[in-house]
mmCIF file of C-alpha atoms in Angstrom:
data_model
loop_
_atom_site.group_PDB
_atom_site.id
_atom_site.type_symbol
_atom_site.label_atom_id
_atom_site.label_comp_id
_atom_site.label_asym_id
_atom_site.label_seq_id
_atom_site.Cartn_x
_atom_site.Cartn_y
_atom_site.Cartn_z
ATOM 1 C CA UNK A 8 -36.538 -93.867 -38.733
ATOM 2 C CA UNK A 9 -39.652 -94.518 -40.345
ATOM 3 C CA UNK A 10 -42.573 -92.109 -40.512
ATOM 4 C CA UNK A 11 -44.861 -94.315 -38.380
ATOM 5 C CA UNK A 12 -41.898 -94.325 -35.833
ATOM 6 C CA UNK A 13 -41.990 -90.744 -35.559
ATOM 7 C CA UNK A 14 -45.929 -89.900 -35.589
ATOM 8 C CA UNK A 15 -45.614 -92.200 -32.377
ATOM 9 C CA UNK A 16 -42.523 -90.149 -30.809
ATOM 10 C CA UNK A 17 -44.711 -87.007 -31.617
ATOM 11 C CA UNK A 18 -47.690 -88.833 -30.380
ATOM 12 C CA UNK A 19 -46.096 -89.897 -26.951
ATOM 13 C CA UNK A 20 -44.354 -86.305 -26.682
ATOM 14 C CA UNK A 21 -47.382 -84.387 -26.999
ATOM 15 C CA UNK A 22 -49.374 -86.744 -24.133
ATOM 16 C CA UNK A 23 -46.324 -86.183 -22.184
ATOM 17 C CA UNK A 24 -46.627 -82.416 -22.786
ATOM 18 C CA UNK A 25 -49.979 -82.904 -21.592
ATOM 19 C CA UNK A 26 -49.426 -84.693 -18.483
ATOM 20 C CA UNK A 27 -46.001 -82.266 -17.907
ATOM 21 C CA UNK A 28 -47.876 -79.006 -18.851
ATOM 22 C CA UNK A 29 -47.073 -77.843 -22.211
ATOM 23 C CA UNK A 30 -49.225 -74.408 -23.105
ATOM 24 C CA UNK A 31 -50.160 -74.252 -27.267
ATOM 25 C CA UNK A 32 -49.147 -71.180 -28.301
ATOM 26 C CA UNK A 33 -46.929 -70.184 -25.143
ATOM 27 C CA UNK A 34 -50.227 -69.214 -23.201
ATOM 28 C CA UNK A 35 -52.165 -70.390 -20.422
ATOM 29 C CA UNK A 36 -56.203 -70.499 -20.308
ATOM 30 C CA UNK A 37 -56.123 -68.340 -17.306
ATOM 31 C CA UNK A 38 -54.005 -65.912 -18.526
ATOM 32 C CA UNK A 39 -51.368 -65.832 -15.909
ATOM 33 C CA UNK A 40 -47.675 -67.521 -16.646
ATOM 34 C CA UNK A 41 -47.041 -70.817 -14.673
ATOM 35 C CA UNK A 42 -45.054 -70.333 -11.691
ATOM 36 C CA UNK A 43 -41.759 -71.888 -11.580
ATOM 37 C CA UNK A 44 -42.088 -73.332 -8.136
ATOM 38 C CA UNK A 45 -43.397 -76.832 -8.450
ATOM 39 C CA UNK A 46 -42.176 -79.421 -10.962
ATOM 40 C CA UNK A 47 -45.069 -78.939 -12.722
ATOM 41 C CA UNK A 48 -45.099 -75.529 -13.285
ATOM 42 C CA UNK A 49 -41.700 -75.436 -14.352
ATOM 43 C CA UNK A 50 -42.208 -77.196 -17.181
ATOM 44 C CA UNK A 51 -45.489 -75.422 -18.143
ATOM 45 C CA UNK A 52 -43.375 -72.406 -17.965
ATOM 46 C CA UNK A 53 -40.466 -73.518 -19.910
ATOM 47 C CA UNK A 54 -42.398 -75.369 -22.809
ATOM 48 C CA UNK A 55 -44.280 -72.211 -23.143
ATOM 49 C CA UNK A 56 -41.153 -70.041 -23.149
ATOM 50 C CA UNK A 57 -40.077 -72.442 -25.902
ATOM 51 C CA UNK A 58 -42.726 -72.303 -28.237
ATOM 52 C CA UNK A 59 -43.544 -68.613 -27.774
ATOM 53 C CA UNK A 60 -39.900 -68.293 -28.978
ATOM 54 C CA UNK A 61 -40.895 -70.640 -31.746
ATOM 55 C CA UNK A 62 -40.350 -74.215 -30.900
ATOM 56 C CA UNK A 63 -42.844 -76.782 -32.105
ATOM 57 C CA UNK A 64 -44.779 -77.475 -29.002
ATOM 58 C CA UNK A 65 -43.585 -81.280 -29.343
ATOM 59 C CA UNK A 66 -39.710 -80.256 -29.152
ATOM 60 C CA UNK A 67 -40.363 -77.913 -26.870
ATOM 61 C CA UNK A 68 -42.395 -80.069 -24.174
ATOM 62 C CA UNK A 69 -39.672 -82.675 -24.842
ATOM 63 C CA UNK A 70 -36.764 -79.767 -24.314
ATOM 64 C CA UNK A 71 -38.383 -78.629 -21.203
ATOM 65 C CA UNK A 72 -39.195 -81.896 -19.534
ATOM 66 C CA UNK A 73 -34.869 -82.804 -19.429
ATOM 67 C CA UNK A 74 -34.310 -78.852 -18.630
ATOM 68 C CA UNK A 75 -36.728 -79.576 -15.401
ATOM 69 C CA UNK A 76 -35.737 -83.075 -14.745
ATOM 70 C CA UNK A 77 -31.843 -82.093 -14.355
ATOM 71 C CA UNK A 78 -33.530 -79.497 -11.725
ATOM 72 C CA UNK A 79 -35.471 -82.327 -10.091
ATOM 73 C CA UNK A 80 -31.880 -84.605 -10.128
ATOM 74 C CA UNK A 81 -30.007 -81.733 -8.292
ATOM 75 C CA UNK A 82 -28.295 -80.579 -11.288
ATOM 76 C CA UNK A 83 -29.403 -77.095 -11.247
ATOM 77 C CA UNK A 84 -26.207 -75.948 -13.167
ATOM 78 C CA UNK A 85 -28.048 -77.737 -16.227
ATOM 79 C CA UNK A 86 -31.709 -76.985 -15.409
ATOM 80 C CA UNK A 87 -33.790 -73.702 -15.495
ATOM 81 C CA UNK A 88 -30.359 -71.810 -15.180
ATOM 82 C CA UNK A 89 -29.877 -72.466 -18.590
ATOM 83 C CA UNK A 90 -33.460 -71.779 -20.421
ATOM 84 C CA UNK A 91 -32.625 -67.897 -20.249
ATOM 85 C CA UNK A 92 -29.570 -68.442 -22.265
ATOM 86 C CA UNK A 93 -31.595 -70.998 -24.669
ATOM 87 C CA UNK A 94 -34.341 -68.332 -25.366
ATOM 88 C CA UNK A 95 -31.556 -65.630 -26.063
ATOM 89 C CA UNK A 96 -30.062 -68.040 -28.696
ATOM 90 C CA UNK A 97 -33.567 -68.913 -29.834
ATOM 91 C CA UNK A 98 -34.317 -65.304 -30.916
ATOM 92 C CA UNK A 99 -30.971 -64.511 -32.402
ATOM 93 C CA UNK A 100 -31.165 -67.362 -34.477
ATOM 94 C CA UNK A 101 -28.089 -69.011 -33.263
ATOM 95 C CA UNK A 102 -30.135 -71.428 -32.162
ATOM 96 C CA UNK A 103 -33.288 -72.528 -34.479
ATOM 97 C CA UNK A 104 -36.501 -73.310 -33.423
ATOM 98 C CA UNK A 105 -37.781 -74.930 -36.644
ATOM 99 C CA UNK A 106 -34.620 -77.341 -36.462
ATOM 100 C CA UNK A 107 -35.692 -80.787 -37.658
ATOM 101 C CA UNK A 108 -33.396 -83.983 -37.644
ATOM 102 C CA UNK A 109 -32.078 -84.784 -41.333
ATOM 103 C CA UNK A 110 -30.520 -88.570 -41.420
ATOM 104 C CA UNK A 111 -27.509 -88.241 -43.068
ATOM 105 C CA UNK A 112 -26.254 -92.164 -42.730
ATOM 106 C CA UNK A 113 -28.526 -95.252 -41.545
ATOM 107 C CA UNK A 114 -27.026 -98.395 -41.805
ATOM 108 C CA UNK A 115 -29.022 -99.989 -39.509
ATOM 109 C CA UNK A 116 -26.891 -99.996 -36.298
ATOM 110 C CA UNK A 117 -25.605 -96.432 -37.304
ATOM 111 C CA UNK A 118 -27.159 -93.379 -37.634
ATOM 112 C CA UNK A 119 -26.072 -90.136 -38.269
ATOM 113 C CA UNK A 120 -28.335 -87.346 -37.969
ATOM 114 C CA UNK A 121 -27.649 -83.506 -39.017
ATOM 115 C CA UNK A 122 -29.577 -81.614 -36.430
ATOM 116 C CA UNK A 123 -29.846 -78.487 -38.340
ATOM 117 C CA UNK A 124 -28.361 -75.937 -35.176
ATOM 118 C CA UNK A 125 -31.506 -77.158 -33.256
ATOM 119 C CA UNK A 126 -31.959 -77.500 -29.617
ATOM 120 C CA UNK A 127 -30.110 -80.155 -28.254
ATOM 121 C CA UNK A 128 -32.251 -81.851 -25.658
ATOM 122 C CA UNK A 129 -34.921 -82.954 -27.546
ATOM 123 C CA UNK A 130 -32.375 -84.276 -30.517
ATOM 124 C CA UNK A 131 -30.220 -86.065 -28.423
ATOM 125 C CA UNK A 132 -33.588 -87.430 -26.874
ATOM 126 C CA UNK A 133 -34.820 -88.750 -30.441
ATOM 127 C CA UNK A 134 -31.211 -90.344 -30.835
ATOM 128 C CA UNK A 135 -31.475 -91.986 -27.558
ATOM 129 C CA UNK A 136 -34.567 -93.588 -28.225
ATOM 130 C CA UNK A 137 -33.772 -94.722 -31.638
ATOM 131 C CA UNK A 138 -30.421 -96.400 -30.523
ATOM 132 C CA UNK A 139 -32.533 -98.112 -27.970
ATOM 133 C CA UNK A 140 -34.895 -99.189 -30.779
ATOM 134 C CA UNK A 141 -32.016 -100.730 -32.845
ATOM 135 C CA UNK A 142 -30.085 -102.143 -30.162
ATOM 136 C CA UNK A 143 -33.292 -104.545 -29.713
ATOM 137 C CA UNK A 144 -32.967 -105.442 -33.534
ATOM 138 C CA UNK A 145 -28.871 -105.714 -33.879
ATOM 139 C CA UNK A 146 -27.836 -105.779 -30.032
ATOM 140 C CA UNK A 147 -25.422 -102.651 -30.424
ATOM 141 C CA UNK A 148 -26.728 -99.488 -32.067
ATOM 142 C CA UNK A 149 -24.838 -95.901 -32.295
ATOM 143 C CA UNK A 150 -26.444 -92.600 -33.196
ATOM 144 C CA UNK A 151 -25.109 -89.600 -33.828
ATOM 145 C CA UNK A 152 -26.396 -86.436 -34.186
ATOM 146 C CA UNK A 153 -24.099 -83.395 -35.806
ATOM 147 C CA UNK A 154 -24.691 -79.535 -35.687
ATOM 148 C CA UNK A 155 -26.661 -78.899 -33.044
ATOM 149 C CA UNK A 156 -26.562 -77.489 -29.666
ATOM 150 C CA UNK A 157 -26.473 -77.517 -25.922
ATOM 151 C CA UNK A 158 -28.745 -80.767 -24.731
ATOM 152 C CA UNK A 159 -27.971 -80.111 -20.543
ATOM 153 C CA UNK A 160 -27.252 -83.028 -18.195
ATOM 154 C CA UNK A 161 -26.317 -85.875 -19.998
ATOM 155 C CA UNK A 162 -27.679 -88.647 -17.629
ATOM 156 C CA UNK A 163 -30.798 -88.002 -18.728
ATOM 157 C CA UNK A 164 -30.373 -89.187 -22.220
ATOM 158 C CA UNK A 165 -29.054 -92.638 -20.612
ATOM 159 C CA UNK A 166 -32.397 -93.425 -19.814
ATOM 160 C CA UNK A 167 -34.178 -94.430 -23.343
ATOM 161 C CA UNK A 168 -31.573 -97.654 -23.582
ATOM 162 C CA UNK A 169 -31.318 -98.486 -19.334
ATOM 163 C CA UNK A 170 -35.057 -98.625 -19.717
ATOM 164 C CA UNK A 171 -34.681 -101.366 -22.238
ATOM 165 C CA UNK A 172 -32.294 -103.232 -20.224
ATOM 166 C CA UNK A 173 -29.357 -102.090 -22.086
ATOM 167 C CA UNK A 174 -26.204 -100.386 -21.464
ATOM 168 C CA UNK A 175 -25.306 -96.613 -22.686
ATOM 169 C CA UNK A 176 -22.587 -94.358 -23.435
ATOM 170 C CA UNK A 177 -23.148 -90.506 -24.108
ATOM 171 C CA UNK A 178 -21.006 -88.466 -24.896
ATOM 172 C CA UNK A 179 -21.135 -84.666 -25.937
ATOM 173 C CA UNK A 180 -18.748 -81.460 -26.755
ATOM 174 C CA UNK A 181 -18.926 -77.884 -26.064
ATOM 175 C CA UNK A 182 -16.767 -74.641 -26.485
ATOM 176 C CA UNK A 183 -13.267 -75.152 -25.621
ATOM 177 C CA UNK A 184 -12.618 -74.281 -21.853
ATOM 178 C CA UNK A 185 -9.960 -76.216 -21.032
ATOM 179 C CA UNK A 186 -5.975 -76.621 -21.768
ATOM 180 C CA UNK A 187 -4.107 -79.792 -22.235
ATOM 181 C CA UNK A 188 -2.275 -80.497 -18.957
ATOM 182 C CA UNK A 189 0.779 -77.877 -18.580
ATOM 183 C CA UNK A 190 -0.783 -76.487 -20.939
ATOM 184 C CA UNK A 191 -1.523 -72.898 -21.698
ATOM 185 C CA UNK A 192 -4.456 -72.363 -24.116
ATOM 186 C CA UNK A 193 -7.898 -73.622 -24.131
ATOM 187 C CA UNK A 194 -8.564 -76.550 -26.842
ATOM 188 C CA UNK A 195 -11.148 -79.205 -25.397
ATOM 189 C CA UNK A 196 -14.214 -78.511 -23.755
ATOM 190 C CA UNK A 197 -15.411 -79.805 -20.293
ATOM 191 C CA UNK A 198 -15.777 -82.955 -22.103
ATOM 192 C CA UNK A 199 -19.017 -84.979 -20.742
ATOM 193 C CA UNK A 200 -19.907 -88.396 -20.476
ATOM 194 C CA UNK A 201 -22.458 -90.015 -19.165
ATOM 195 C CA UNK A 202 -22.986 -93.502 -18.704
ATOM 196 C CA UNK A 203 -25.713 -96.376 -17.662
ATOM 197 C CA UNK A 204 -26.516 -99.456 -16.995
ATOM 198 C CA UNK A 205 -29.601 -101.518 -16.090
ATOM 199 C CA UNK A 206 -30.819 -102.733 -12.345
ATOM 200 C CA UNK A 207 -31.545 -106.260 -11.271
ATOM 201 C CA UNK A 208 -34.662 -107.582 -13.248
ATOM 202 C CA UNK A 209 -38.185 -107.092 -11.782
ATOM 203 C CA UNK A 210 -38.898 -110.792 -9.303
ATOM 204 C CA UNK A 211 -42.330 -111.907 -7.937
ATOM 205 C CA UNK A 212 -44.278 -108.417 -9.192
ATOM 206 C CA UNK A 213 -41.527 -105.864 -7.465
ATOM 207 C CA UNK A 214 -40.046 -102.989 -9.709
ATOM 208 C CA UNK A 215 -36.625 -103.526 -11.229
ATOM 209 C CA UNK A 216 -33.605 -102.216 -9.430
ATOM 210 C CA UNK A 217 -32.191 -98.651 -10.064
ATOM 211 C CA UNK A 218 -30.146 -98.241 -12.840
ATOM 212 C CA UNK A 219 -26.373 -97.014 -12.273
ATOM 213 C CA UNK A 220 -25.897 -93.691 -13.665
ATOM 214 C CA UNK A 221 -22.114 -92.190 -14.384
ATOM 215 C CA UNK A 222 -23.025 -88.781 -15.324
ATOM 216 C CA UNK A 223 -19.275 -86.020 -14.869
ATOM 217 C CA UNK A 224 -17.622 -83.346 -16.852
ATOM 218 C CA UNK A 225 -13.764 -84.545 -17.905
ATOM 219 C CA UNK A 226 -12.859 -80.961 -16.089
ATOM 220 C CA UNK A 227 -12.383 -80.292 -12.353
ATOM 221 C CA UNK A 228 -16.378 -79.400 -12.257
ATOM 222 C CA UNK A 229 -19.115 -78.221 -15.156
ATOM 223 C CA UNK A 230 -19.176 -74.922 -16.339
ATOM 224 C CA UNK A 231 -22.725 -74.486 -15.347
ATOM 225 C CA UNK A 232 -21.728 -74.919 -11.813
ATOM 226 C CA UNK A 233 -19.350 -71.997 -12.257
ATOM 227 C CA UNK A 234 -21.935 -70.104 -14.278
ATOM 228 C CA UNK A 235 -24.003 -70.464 -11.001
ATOM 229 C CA UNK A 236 -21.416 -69.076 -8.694
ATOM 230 C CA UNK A 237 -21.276 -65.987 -11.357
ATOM 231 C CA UNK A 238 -24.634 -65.239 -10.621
ATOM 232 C CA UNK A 239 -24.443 -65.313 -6.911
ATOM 233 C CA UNK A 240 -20.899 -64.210 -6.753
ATOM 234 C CA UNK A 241 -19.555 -67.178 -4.670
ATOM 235 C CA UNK A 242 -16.450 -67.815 -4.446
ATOM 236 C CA UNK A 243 -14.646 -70.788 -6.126
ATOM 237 C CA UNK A 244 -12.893 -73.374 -4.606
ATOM 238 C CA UNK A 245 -9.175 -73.525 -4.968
ATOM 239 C CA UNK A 246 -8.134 -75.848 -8.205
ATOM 240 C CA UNK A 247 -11.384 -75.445 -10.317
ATOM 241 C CA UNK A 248 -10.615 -72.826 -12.805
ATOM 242 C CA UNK A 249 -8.000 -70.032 -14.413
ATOM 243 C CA UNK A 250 -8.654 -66.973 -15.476
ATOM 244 C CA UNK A 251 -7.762 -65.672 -19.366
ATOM 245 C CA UNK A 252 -4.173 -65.554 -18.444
ATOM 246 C CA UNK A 253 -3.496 -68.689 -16.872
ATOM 247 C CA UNK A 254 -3.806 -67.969 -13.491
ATOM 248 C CA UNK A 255 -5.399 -69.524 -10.630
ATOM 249 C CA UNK A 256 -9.043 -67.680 -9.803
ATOM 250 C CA UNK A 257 -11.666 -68.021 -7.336
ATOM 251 C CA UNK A 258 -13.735 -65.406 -9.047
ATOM 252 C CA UNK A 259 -16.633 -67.154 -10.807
ATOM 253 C CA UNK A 260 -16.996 -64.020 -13.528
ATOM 254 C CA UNK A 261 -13.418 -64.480 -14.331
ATOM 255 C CA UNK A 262 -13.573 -68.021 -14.635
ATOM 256 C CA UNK A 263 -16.566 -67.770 -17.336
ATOM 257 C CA UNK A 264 -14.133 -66.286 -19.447
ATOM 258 C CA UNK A 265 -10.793 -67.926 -18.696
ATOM 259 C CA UNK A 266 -10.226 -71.600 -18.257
ATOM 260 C CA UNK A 267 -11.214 -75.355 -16.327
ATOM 261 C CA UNK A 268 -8.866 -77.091 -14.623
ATOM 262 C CA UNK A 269 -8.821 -80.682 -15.526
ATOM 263 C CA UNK A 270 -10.298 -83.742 -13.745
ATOM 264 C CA UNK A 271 -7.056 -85.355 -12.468
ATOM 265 C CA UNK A 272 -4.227 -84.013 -14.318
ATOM 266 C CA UNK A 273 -2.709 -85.528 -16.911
ATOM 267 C CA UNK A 274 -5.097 -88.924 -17.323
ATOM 268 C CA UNK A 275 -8.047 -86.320 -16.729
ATOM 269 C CA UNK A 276 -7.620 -84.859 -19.400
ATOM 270 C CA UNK A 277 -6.712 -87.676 -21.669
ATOM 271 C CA UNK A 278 -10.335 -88.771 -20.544
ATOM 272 C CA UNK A 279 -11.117 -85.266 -22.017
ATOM 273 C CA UNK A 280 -9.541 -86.217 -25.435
ATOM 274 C CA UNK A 281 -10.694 -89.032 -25.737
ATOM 275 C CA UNK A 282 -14.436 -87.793 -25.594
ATOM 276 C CA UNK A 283 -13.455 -84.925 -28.044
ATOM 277 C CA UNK A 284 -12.022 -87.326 -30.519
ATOM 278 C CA UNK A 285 -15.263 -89.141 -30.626
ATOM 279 C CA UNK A 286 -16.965 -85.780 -30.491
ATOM 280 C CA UNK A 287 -16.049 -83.393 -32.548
ATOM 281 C CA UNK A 288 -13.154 -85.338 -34.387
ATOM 282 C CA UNK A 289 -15.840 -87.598 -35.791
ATOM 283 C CA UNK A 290 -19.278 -86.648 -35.272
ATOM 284 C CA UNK A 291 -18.770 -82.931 -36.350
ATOM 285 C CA UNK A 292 -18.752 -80.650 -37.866
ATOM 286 C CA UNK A 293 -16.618 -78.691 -35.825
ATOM 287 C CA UNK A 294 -14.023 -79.671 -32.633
ATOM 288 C CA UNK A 295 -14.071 -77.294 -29.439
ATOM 289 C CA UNK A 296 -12.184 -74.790 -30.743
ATOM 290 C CA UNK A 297 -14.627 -73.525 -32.768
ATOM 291 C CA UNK A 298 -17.874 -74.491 -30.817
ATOM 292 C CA UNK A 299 -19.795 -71.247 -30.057
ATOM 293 C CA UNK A 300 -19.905 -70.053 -26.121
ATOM 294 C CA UNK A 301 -23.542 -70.203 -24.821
ATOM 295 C CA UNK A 302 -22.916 -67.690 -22.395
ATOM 296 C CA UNK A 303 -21.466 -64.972 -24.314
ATOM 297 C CA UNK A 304 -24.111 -62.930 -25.377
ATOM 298 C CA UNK A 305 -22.390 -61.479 -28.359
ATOM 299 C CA UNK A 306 -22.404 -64.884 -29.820
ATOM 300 C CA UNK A 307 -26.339 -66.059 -29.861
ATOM 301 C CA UNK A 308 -26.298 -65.232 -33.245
ATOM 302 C CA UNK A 309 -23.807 -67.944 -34.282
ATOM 303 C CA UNK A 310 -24.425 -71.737 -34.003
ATOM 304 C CA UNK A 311 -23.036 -73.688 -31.590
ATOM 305 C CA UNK A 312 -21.731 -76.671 -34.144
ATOM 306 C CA UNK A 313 -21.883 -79.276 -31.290
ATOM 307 C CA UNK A 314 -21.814 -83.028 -31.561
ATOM 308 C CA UNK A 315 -23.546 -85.781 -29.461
ATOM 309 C CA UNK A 316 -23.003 -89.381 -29.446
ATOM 310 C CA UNK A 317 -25.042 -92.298 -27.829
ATOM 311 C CA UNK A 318 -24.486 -95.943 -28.026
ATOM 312 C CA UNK A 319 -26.451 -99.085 -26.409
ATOM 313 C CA UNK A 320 -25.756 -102.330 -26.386
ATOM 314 C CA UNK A 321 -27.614 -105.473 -25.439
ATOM 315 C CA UNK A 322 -26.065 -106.426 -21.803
ATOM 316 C CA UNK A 323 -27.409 -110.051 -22.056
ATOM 317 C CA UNK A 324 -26.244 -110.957 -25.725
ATOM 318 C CA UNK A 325 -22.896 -109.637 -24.976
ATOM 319 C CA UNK A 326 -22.449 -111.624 -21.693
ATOM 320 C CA UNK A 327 -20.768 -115.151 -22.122
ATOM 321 C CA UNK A 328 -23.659 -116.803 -19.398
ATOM 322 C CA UNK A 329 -26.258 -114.269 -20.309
ATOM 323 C CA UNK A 330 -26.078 -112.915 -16.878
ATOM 324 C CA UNK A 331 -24.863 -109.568 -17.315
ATOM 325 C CA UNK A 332 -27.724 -108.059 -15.069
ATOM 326 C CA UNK A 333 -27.270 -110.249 -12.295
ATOM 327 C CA UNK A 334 -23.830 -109.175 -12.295
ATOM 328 C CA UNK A 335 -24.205 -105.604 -12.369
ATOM 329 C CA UNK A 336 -26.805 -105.886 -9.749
ATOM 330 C CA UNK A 337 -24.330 -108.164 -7.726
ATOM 331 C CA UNK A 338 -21.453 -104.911 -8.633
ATOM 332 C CA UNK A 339 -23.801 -102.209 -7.043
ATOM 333 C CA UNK A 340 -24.514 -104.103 -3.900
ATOM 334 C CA UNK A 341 -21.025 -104.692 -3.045
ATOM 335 C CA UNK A 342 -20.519 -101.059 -3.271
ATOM 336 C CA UNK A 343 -23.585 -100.533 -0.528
ATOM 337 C CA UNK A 344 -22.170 -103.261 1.296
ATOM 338 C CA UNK A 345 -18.956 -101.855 1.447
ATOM 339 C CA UNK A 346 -20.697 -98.201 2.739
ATOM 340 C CA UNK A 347 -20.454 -96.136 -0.593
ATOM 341 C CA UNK A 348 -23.149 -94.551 -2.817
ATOM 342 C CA UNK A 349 -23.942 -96.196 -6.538
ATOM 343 C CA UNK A 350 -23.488 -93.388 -8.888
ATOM 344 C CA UNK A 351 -26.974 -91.991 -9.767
ATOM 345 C CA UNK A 352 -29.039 -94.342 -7.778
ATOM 346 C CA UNK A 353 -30.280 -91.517 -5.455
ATOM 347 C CA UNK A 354 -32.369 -89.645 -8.676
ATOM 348 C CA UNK A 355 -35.874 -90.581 -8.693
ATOM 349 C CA UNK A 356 -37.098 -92.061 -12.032
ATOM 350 C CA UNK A 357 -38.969 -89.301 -14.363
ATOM 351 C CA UNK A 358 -42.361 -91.168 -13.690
ATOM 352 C CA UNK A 359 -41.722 -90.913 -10.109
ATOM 353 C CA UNK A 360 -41.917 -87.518 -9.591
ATOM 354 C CA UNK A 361 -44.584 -85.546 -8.347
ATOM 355 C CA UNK A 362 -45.499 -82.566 -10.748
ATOM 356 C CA UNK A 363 -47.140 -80.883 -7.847
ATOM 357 C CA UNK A 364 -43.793 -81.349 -5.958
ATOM 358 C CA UNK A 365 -41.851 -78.418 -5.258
ATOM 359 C CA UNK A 366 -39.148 -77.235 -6.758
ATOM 360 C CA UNK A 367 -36.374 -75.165 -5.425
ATOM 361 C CA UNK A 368 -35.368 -71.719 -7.627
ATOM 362 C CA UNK A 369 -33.085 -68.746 -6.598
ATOM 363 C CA UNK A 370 -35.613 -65.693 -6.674
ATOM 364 C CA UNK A 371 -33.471 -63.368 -8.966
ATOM 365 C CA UNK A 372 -33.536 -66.550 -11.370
ATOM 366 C CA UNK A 373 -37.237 -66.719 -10.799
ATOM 367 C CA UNK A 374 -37.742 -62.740 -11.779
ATOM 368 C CA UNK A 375 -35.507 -63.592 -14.719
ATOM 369 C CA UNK A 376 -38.088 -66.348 -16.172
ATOM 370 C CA UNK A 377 -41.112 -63.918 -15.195
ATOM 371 C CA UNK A 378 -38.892 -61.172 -17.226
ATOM 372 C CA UNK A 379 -38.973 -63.486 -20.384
ATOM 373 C CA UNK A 380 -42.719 -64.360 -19.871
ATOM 374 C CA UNK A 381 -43.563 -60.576 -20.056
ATOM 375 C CA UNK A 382 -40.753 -59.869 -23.022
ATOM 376 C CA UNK A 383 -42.745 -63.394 -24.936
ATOM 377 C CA UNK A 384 -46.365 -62.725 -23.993
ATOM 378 C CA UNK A 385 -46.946 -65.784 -21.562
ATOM 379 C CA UNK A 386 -49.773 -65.507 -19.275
#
């Protein structure tokens, strides 16, 4: 990536900041912290979380923006739910604010970044848009980015390449949380992947279709789900998760610290593999089994050593008839047609959304942001 490539990034980032609610210096004018309640103010809030625990305020309007959106795409399991646990890792310096991305290989098509234990969403953002960049030049592009942390819902980091009428594949690791099928220890984590593809071309002055969005953990449900049930002390539904033993739990608490079941048995978790082969077998530096647990608190100090991946390809120069949109159009109305749901057609497009439109947080995770204002001197 050139240098004028990324003054641009920094200069779009910081308009979007603007526009999203960023705060310099992790205050606001009027001296009160942004409430949490609109989309808005949920991202003032979080950016200013972020950069009064360090973050540049460009990574950290970037970082809040995909913590919010995932909130705003009913994914609250990867949305504000997480920023507490980011902020503890921030401080402790498992995490590091002043993370930049180091290329370590750039062949043109490939790059591979070292993200230097930085925060995830914003570096897996970068990687997206750059493999949407060279997938214009070469038609396929892969980027990689190495040592680095949690990034949240993975959809989101579809969107760079979709946007460009191009296909994508992310994929991502994490702590290992579940076993191999029959098996009896953990060695793979829930194993993400996230996938898009473009909508039907814009016709006589109407927006383009909605992209299709695969976006699922490899295990019988995300951990942040189960995280979520911890904090309410729901219940879990039979077949999710095991508890440090091996046996069969509903209790959420137990569950944090025990085991996923995975997505489908035996192929499920060949799925599983296959992501952590790509993953942590070559992206790096470390597979599952020695990625650090976000949630444990006794391990913010250590990075988390996770690995993201995200390819795009050029749908119409790898069609035979240079119709691959029409197609996939063609694909997701037969599946309305035939009375189903195309997978992520239902979220609303980032520019779409209202930042004076509500947003929907749990009170006690509300009084836990306003905690971490206080502790960081916001408002």
């Amino acid at each position: 990536m050139t240098a004028e490539d990324e003054a641009a990034e920094d200069e779009a980032a910081e308009d979007e900041a603007a526009k999203g609610g960023a705060v310099r210096g992790g205050r606001r004018r009027n001296g009160r912290s942004p409430s949490p309640r609109t989309v808005g103010g949920a991202r003032e809030l979080a950016a200013a979380l972020l950069t009064a625990a360090g973050v540049p305020s460009t990574e950290a309007a970037r970082t809040a923006h995909a913590i919010v959106l995932a909130d705003c795409w009913g994914i609250g399991s990867h949305g504000l739910l997480r920023l507490p646990y980011y902020l503890r890792r921030l401080l402790a310096g498992g995490c590091r604010a002043d993370a930049r991305l180091v290329t370590v290989t750039d062949t043109g098509p490939l790059v591979s970044y070292d993200g230097q234990h930085g925060l995830g969403h914003w570096q897996l953002w970068r990687a997206a848009e750059l493999a949407a960049e060279r997938c214009t030049q070469y038609g396929v592009a892969a980027v990689t980015v190495g040592r680095t942390s949690h990034c949240g819902a993975l959809g989101i980091y579809t969107l760079p390449p979709v946007e460009a009428g191009q296909a994508a594949l992310v994929l991502s690791n994490g702590p290992a949380v579940m076993p191999p099928w029959e098996g009896h220890r953990p060695v793979v984590s829930t194993s993400p992947l996230a996938a898009g593809f473009p909508g039907a071309r814009s016709q006589d002055g109407q927006a383009p279709g909605r992209p299709a969005v695969v976006d699922l953990a490899t295990s019988a449900v995300a951990r942040g789900r189960i995280a979520q049930r911890a904090a309410t002390g729901e219940p879990l539904p039979p077949g999710w998760a095991f508890d440090a033993a091996g046996r069969p739990t509903a209790d959420a608490s137990e569950a944090l610290h025990g085991m996923l079941a995975p997505l489908g048995g035996a192929k499920g978790f060949a799925l599983a593999f296959l992501v952590e082969a790509f993953t942590g077998g070559v992206v790096g530096p470390s597979l599952s089994t020695g990625v650090t647990d976000m949630f444990a608190a006794e391990d913010a100090a250590s990075p988390q050593d996770i690995a993201h991946l995200v390819v795009a390809f050029d749908v119409e120069r790898a069609a035979v008839d240079g119709a691959a949109r029409e197609r996939l159009a063609a694909l997701s109305e037969s599946v309305r047609q035939a009375g189903g749901r195309v997978p992520g057609e239902g979220r609303t497009p980032p520019e779409e959304i209202d930042p004076a439109g509500p947003l929907t947080v749990p009170d006690a995770l509300a009084d836990e942001l306003a905690t971490w204002a206080r502790r960081l001197g916001v408002g």
